Coordinates of N, CA and C in Angstrom, one line a residue:
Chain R
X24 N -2.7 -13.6 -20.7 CA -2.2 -12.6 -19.6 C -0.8 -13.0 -19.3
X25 N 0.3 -12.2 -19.6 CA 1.5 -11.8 -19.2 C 2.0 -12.2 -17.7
X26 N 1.5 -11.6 -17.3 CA 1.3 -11.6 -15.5 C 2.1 -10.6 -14.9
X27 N 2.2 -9.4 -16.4 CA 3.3 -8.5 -16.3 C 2.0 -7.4 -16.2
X28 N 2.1 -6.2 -14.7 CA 0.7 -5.2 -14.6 C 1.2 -4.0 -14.7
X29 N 1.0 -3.3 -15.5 CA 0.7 -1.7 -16.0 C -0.1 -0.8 -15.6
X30 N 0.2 -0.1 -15.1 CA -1.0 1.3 -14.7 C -0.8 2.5 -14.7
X31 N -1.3 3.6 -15.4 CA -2.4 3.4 -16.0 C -2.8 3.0 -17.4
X32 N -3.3 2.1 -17.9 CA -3.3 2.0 -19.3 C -3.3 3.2 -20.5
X33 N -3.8 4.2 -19.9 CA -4.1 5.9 -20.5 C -3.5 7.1 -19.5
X34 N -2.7 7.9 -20.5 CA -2.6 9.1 -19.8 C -2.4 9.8 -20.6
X35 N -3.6 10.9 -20.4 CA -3.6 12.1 -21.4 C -2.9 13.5 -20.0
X36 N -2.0 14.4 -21.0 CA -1.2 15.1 -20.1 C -0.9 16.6 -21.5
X37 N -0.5 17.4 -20.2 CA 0.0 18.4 -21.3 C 1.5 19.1 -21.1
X38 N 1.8 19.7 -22.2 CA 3.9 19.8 -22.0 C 4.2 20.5 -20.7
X39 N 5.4 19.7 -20.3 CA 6.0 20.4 -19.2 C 5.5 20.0 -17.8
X40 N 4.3 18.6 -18.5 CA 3.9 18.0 -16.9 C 4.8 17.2 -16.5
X41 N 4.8 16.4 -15.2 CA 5.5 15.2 -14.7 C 4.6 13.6 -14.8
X42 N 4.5 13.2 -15.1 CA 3.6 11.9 -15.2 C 4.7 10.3 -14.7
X43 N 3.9 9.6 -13.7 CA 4.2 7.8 -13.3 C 4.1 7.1 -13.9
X44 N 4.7 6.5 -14.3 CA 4.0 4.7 -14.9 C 5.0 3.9 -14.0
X45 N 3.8 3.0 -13.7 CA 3.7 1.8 -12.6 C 4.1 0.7 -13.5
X46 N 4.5 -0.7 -12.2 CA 4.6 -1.7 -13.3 C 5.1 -2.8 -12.8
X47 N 4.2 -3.9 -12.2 CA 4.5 -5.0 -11.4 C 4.6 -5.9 -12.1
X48 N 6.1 -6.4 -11.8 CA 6.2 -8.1 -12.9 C 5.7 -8.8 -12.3
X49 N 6.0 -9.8 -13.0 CA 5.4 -11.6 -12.6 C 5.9 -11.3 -11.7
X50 N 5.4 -12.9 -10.9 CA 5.8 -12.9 -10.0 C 7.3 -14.3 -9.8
X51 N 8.3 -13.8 -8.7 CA 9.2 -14.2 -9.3 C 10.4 -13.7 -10.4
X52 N 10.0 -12.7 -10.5 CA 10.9 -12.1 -11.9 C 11.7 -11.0 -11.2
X53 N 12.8 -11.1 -11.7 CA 13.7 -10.3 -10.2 C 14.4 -8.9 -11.4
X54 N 13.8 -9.1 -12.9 CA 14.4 -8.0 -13.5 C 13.5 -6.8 -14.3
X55 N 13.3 -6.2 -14.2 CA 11.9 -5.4 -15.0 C 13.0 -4.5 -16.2
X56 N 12.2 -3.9 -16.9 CA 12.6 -3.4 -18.3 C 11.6 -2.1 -18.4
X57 N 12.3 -0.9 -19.2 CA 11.0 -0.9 -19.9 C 11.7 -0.1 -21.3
X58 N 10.3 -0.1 -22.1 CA 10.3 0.1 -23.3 C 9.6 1.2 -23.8
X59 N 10.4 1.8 -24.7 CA 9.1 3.2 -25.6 C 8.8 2.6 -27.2
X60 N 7.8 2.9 -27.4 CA 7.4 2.2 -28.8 C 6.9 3.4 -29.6
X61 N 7.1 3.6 -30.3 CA 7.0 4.8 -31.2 C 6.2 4.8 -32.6
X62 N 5.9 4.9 -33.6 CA 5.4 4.7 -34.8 C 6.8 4.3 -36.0
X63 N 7.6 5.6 -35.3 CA 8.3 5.8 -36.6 C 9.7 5.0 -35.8
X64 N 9.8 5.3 -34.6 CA 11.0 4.2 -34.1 C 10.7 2.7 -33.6
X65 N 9.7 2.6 -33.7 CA 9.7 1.0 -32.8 C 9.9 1.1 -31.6
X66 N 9.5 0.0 -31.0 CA 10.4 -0.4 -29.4 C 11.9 0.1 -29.6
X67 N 12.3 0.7 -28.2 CA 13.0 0.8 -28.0 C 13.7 0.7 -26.0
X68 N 14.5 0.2 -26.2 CA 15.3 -0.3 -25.2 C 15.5 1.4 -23.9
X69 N 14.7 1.4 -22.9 CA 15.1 2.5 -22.0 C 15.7 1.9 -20.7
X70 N 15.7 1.4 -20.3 CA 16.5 1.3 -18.9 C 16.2 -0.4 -18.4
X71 N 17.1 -0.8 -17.5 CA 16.9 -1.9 -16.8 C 16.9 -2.4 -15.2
X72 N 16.2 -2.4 -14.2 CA 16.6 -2.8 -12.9 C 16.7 -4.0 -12.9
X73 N 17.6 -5.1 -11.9 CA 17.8 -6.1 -11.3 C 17.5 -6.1 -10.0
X74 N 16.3 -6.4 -9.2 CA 16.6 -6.8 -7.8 C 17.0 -5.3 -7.3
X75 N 15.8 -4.7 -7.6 CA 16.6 -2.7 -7.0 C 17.5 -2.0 -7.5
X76 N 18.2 -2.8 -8.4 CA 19.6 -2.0 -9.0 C 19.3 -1.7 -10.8
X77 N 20.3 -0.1 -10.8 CA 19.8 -0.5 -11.8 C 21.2 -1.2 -12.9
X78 N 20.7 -1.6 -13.6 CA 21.8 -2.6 -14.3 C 21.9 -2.1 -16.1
X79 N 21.4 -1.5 -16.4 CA 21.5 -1.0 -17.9 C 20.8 -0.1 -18.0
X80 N 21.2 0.9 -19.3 CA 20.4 2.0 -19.8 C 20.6 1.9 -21.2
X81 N 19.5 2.2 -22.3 CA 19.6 2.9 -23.2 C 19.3 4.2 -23.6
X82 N 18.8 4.4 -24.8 CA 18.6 6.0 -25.4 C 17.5 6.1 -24.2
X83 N 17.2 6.4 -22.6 CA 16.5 7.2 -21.9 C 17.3 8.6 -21.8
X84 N 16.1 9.1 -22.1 CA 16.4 10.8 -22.1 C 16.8 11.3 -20.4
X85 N 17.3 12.3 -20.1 CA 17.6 12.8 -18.5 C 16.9 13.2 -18.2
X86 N 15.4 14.2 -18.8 CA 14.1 14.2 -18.6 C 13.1 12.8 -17.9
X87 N 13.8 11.6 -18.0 CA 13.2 10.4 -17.3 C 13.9 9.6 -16.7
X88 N 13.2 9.1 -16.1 CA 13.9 8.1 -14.6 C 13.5 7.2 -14.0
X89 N 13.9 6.6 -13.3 CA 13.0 4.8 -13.3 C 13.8 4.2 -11.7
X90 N 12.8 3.4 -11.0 CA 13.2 2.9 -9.9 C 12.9 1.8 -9.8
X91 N 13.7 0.3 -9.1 CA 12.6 -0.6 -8.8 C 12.4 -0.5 -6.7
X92 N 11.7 -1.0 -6.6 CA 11.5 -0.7 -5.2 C 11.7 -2.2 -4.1
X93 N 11.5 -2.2 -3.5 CA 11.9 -3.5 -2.6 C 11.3 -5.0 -3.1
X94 N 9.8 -4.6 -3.3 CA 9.0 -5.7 -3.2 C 8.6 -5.7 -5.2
X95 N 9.6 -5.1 -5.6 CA 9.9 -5.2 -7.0 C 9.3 -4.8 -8.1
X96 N 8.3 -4.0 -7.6 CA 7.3 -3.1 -8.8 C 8.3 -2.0 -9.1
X97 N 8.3 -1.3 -10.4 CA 9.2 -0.5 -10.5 C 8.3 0.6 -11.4
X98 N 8.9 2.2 -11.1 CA 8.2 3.4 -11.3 C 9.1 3.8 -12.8
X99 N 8.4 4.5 -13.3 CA 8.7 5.5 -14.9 C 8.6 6.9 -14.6
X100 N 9.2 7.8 -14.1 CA 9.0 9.2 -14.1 C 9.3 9.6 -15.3
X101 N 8.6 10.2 -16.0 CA 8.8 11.3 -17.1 C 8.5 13.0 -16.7
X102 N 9.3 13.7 -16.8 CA 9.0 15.0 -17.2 C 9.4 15.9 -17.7
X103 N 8.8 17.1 -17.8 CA 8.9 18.2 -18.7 C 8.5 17.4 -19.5
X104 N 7.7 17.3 -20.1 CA 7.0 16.6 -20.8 C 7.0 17.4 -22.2
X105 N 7.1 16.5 -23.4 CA 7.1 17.4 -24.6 C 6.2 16.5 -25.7
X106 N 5.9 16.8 -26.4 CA 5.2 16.7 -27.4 C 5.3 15.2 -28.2
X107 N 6.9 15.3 -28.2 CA 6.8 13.8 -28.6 C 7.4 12.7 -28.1
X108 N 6.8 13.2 -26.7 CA 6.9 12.1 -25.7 C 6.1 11.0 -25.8
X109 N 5.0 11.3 -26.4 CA 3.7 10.7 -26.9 C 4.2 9.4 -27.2
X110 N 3.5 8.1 -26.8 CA 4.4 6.9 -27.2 C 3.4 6.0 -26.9
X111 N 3.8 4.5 -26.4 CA 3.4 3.8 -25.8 C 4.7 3.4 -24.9
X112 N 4.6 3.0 -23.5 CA 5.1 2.9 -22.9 C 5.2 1.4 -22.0
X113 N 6.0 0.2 -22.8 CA 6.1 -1.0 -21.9 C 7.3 -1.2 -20.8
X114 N 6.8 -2.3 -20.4 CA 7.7 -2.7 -19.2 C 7.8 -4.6 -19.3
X115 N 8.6 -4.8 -19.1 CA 9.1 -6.0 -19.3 C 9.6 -6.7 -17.8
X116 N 9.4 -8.1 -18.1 CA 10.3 -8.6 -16.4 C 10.5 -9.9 -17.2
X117 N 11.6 -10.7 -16.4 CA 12.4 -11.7 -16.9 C 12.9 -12.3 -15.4
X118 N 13.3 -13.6 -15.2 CA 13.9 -13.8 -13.9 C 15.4 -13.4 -13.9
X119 N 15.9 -13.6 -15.2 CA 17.4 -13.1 -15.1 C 17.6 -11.9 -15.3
X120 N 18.9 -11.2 -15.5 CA 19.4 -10.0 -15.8 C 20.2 -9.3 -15.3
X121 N 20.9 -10.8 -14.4 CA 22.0 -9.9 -13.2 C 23.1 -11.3 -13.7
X122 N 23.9 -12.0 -12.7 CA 24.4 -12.5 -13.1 C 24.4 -13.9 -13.3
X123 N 23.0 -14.0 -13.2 CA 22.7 -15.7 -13.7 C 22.2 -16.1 -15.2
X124 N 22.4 -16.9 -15.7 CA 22.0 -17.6 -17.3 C 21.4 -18.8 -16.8
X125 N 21.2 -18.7 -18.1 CA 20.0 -20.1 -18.5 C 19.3 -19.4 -19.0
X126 N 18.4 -20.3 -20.0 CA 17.6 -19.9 -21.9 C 16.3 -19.4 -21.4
X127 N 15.2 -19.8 -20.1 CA 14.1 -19.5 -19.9 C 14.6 -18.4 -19.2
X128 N 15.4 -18.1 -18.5 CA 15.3 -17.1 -18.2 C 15.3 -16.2 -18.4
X129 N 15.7 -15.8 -19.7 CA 16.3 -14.3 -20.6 C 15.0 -14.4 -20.9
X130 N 13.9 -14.9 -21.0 CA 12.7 -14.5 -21.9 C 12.3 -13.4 -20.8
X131 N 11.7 -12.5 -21.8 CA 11.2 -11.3 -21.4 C 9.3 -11.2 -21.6
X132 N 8.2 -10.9 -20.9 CA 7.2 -11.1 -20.6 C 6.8 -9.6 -20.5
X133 N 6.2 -8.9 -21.6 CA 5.5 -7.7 -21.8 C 4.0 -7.2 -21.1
X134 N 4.2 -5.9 -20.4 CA 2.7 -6.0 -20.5 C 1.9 -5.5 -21.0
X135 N 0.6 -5.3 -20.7 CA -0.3 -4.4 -21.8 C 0.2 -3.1 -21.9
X136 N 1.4 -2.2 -21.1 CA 1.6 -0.7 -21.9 C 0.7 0.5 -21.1
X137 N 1.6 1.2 -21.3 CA 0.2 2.7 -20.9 C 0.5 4.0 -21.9
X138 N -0.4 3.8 -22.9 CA -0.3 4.7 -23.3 C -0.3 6.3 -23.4
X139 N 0.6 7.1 -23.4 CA 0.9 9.0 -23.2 C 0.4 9.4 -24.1
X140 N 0.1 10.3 -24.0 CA -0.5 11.6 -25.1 C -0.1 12.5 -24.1
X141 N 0.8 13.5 -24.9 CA 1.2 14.7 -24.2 C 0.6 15.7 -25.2
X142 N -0.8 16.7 -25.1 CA -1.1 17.2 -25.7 C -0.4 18.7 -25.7
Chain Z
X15 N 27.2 -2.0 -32.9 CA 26.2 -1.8 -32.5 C 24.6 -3.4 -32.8
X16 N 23.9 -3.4 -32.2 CA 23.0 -4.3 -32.5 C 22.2 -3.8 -33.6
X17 N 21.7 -4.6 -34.8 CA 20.4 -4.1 -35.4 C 20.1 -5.6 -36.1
X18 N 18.7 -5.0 -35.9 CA 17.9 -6.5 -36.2 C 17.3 -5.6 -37.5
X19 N 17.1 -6.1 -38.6 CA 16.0 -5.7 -40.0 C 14.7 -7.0 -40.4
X20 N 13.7 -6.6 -40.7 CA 12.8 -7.3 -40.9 C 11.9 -7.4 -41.9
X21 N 11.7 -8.1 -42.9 CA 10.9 -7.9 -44.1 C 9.7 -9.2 -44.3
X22 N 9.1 -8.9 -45.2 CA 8.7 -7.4 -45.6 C 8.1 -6.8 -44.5
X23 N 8.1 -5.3 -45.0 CA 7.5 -4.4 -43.6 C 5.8 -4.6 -43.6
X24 N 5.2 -5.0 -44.9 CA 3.7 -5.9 -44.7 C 3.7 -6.6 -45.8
X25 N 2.4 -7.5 -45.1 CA 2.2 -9.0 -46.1 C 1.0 -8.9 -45.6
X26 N 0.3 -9.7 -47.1 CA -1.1 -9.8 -46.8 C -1.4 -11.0 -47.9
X27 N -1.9 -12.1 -46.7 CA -2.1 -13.1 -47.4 C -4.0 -13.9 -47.7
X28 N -3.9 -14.9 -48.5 CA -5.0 -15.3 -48.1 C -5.0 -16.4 -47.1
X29 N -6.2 -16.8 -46.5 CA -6.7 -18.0 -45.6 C -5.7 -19.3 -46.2
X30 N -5.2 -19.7 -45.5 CA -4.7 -21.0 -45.7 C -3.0 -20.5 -47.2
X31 N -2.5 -19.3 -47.1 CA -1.9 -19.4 -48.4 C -0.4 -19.1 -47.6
X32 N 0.4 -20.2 -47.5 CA 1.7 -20.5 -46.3 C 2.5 -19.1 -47.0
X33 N 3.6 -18.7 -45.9 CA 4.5 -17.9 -46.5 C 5.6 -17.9 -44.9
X34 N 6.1 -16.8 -45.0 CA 7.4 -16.5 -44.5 C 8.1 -15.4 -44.3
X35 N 8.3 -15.2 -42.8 CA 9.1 -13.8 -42.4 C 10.2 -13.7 -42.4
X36 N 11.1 -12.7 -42.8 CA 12.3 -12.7 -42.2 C 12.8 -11.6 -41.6
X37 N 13.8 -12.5 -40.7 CA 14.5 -11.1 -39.8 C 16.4 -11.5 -39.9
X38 N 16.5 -10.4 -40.8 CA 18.3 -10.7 -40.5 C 18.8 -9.6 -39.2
X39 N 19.9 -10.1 -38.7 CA 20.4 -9.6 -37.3 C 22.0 -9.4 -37.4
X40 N 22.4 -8.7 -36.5 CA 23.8 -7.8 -36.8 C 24.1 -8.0 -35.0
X41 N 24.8 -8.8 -34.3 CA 24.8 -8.6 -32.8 C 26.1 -9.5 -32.2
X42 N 26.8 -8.6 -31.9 CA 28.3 -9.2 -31.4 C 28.0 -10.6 -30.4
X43 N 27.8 -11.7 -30.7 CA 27.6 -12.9 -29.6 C 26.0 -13.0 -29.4
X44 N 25.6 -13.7 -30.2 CA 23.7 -13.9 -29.6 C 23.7 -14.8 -28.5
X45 N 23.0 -14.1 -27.7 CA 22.8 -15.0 -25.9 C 21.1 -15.5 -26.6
X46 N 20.4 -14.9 -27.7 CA 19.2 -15.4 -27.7 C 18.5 -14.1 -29.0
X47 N 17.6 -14.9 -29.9 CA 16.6 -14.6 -31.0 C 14.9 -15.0 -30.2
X48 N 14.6 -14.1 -30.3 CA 13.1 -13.6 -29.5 C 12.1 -13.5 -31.0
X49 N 11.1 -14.0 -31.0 CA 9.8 -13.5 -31.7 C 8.9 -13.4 -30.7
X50 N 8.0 -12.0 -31.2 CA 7.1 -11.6 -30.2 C 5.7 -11.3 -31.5
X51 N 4.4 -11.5 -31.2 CA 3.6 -11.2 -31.5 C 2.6 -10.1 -31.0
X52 N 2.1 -8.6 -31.8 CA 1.5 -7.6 -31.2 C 0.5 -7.3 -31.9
X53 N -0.7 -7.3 -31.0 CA -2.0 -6.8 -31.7 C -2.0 -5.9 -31.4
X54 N -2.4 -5.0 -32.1 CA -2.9 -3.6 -32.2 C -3.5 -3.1 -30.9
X55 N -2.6 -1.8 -30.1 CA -2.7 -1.5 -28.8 C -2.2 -2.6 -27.1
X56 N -1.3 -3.6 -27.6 CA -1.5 -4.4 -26.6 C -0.3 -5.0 -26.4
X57 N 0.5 -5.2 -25.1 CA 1.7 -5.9 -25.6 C 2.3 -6.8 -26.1
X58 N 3.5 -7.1 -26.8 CA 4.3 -8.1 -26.8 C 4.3 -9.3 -26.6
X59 N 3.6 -10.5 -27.2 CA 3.0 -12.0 -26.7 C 4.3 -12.6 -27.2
X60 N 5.2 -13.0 -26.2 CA 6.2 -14.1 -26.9 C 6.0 -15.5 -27.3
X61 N 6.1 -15.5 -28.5 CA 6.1 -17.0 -29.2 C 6.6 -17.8 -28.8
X62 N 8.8 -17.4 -29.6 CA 9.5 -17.7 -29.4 C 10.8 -17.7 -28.8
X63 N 12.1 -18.8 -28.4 CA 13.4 -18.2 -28.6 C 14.3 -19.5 -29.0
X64 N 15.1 -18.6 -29.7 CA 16.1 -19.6 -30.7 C 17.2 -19.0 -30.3
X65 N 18.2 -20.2 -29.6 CA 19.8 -19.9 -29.4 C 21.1 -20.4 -30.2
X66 N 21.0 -21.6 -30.9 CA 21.8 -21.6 -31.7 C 21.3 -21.7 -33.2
X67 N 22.1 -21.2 -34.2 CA 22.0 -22.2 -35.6 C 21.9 -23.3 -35.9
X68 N 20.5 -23.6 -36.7 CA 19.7 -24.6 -37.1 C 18.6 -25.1 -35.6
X69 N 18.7 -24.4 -35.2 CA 17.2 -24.9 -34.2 C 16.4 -24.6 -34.9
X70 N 15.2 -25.1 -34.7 CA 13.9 -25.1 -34.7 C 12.7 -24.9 -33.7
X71 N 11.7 -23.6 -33.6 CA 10.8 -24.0 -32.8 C 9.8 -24.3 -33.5
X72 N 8.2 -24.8 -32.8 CA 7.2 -24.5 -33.6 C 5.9 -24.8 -32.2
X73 N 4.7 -23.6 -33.3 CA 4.1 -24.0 -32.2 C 2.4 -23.7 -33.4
X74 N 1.4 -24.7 -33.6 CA 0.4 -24.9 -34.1 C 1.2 -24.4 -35.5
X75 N 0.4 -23.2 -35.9 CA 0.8 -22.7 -37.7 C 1.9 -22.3 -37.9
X76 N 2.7 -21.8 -36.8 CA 3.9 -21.4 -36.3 C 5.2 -22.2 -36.7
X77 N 6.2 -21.8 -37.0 CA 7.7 -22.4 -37.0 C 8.9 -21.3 -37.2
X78 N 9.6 -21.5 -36.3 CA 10.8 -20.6 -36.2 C 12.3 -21.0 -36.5
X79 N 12.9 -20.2 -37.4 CA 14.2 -21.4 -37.7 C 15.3 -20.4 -37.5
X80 N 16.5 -20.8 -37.3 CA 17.8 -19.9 -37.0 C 19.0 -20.1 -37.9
X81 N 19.4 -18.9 -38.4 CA 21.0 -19.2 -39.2 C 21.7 -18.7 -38.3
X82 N 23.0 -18.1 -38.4 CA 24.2 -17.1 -37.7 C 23.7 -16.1 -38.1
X83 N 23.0 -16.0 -39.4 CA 22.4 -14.6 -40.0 C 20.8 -13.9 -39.7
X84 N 20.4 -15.0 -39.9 CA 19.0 -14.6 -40.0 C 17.9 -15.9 -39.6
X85 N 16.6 -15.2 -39.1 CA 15.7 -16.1 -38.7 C 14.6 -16.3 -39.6
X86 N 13.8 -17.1 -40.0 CA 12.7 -17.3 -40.7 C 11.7 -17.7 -39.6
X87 N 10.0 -17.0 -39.7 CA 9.2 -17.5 -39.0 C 7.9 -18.1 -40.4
X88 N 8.1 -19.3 -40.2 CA 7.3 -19.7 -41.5 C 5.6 -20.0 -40.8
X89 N 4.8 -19.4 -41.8 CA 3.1 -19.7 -41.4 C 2.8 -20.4 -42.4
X90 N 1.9 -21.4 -41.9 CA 1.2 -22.7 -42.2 C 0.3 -22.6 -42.9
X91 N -0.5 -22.8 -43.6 CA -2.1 -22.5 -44.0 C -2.9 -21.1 -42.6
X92 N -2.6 -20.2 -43.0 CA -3.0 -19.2 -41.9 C -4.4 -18.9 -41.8
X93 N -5.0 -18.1 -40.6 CA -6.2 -18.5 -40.5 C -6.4 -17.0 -39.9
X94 N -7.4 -15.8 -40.4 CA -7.7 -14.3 -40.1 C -6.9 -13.9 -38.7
X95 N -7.0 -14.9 -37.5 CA -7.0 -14.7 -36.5 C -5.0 -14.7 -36.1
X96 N -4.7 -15.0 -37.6 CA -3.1 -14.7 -37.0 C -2.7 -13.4 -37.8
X97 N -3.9 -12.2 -37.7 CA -3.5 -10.9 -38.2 C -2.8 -10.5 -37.1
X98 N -1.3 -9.9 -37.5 CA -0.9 -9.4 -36.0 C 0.3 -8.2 -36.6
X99 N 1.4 -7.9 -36.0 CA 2.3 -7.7 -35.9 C 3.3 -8.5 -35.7
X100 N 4.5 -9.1 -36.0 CA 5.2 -10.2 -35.7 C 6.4 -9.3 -35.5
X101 N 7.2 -9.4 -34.4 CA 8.3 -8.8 -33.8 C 9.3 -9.4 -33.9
X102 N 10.7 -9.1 -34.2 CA 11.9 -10.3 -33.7 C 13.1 -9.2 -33.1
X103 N 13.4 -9.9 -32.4 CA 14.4 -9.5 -31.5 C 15.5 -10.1 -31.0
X104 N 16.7 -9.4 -30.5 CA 17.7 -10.1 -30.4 C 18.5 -9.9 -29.4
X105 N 19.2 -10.3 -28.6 CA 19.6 -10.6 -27.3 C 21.3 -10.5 -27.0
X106 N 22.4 -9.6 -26.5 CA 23.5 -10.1 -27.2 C 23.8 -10.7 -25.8
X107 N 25.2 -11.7 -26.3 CA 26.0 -12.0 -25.2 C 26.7 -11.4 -24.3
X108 N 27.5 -10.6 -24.7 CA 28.1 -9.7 -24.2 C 28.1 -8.3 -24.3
X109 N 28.5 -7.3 -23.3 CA 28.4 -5.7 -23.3 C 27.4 -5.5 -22.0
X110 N 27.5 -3.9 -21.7 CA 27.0 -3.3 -20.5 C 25.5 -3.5 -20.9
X111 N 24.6 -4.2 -21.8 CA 23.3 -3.7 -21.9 C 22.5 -5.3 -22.3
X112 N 23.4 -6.2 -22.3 CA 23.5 -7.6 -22.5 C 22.4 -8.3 -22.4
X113 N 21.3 -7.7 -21.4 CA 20.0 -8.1 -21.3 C 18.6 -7.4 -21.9
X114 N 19.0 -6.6 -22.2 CA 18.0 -5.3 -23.3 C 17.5 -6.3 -24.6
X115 N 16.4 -6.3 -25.2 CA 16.5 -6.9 -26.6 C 16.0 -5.6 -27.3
X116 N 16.9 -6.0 -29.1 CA 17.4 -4.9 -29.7 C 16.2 -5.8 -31.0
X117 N 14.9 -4.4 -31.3 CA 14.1 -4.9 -31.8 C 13.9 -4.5 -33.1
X118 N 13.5 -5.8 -34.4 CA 13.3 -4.9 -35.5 C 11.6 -4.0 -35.6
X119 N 11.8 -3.2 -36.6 CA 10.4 -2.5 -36.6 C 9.5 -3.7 -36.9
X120 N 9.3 -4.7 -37.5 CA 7.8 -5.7 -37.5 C 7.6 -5.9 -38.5
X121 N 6.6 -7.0 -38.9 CA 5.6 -7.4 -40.5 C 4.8 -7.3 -39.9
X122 N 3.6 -6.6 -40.4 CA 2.4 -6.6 -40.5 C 1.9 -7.4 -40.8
X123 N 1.3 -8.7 -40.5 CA 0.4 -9.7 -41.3 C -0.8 -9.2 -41.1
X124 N -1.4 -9.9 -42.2 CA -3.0 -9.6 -42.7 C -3.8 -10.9 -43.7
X125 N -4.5 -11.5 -43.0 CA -4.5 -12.7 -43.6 C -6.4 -12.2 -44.1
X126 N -6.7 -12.5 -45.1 CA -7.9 -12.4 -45.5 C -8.6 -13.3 -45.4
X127 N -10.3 -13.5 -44.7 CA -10.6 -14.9 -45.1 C -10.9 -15.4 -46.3

């Protein structure tokens, strides 16, 4: 166990809906991530909060959006949902990712994922 | 840009028959080389991380080694239960996204008993 929590593990949806994913790090971990994993693309890098801020983006579509919140669980809105939105959907937490270093810290701690199906 | 490549894209070995992954990497300044292991449906178990050239990690069948170029994760006499996906990843030092890791697609292992 991670200590990284996802919910819901499953969401079946159809195009054009809005759908959440939840996502509480460890505890202690002041940076959350998250990730789309694809078949044909892999993991891929979508956004990053620090301590409520957000501090990086990658290929996230403008169709989706992400928060972290006070007490540091952080939200995934997707919508208009399309077809091949279909993914798996992780979230990552790390203690760093703002402006402190050190080697344990950069490690990233995955959780189990929630997987979409946009039928 | 970051890109990590990984080969082979599957391997299937027998019980106890050692071999070796690789991942070469492309990333302006490594802050950090990640291996992650993924079973089917579940997330990302991190192994390892390797920061400079010529480290070494290892952990039971496990060993992870580092060039400037590329990483090798060598397995030991394997055993069914290290059927996985093996991930590597990479971490840059600098740029606006500097904490993101930039992942290759995986090996498939498949160890037969």
């Amino acid at each position: 166990d991670s200590g990284v929590t996802q919910t819901p593990k499953h969401l079946i949806t159809a195009t054009g809906q809005r759908v959440t994913l939840r996502c509480s790090p460890r505890s202690g971990d002041l940076s959350v991530y998250w990730y789309q994993q694809s078949l044909d693309q892999g993991l891929q890098f979508l956004i990053q909060y620090y301590n409520g801020e957000e501090r990086a983006k990658g290929n996230i579509l403008e169709r989706f959006s992400a928060q972290q919140f006070p007490d540091l669980h952080s939200e995934l809105n997707l919508s208009s949902l399309e077809l091949g939105d279909s993914a798996l959907y992780f979230c990552a937490s790390s203690v760093a990712g703002g402006n402190t270093d050190g080697k344990t810290k950069n490690i990233q701690y995955f959780g189990a994922g929630t997987r979409l199906s946009v039928l | 840009e970051d890109q990590v490549t990984q080969s082979p894209e599957a391997l299937r070995l027998q019980e106890g028959e050692s071999s070796s992954l690789n991942c070469s990497y492309t990333v302006s300044g490594l802050r950090g080389l990640f291996w992650y292991r993924q079973d089917p449906g579940k997330g990302p178990e991190f192994l390892f991380t390797l920061y400079s050239a010529g480290e070494e990690k290892e952990k039971e069948r496990l060993k992870a080694t580092l060039t400037k170029k590329e990483s090798f994760l060598h397995i030991t006499a394997p055993k069914p239960e290290d059927s996985a996906t093996y991930l590597c990843a990479v971490q840059a030092r600098s740029g606006g996204s500097n904490y993101k890791l930039t992942f290759g697609k995986g090996t498939l292992l498949t160890v037969n008993p």
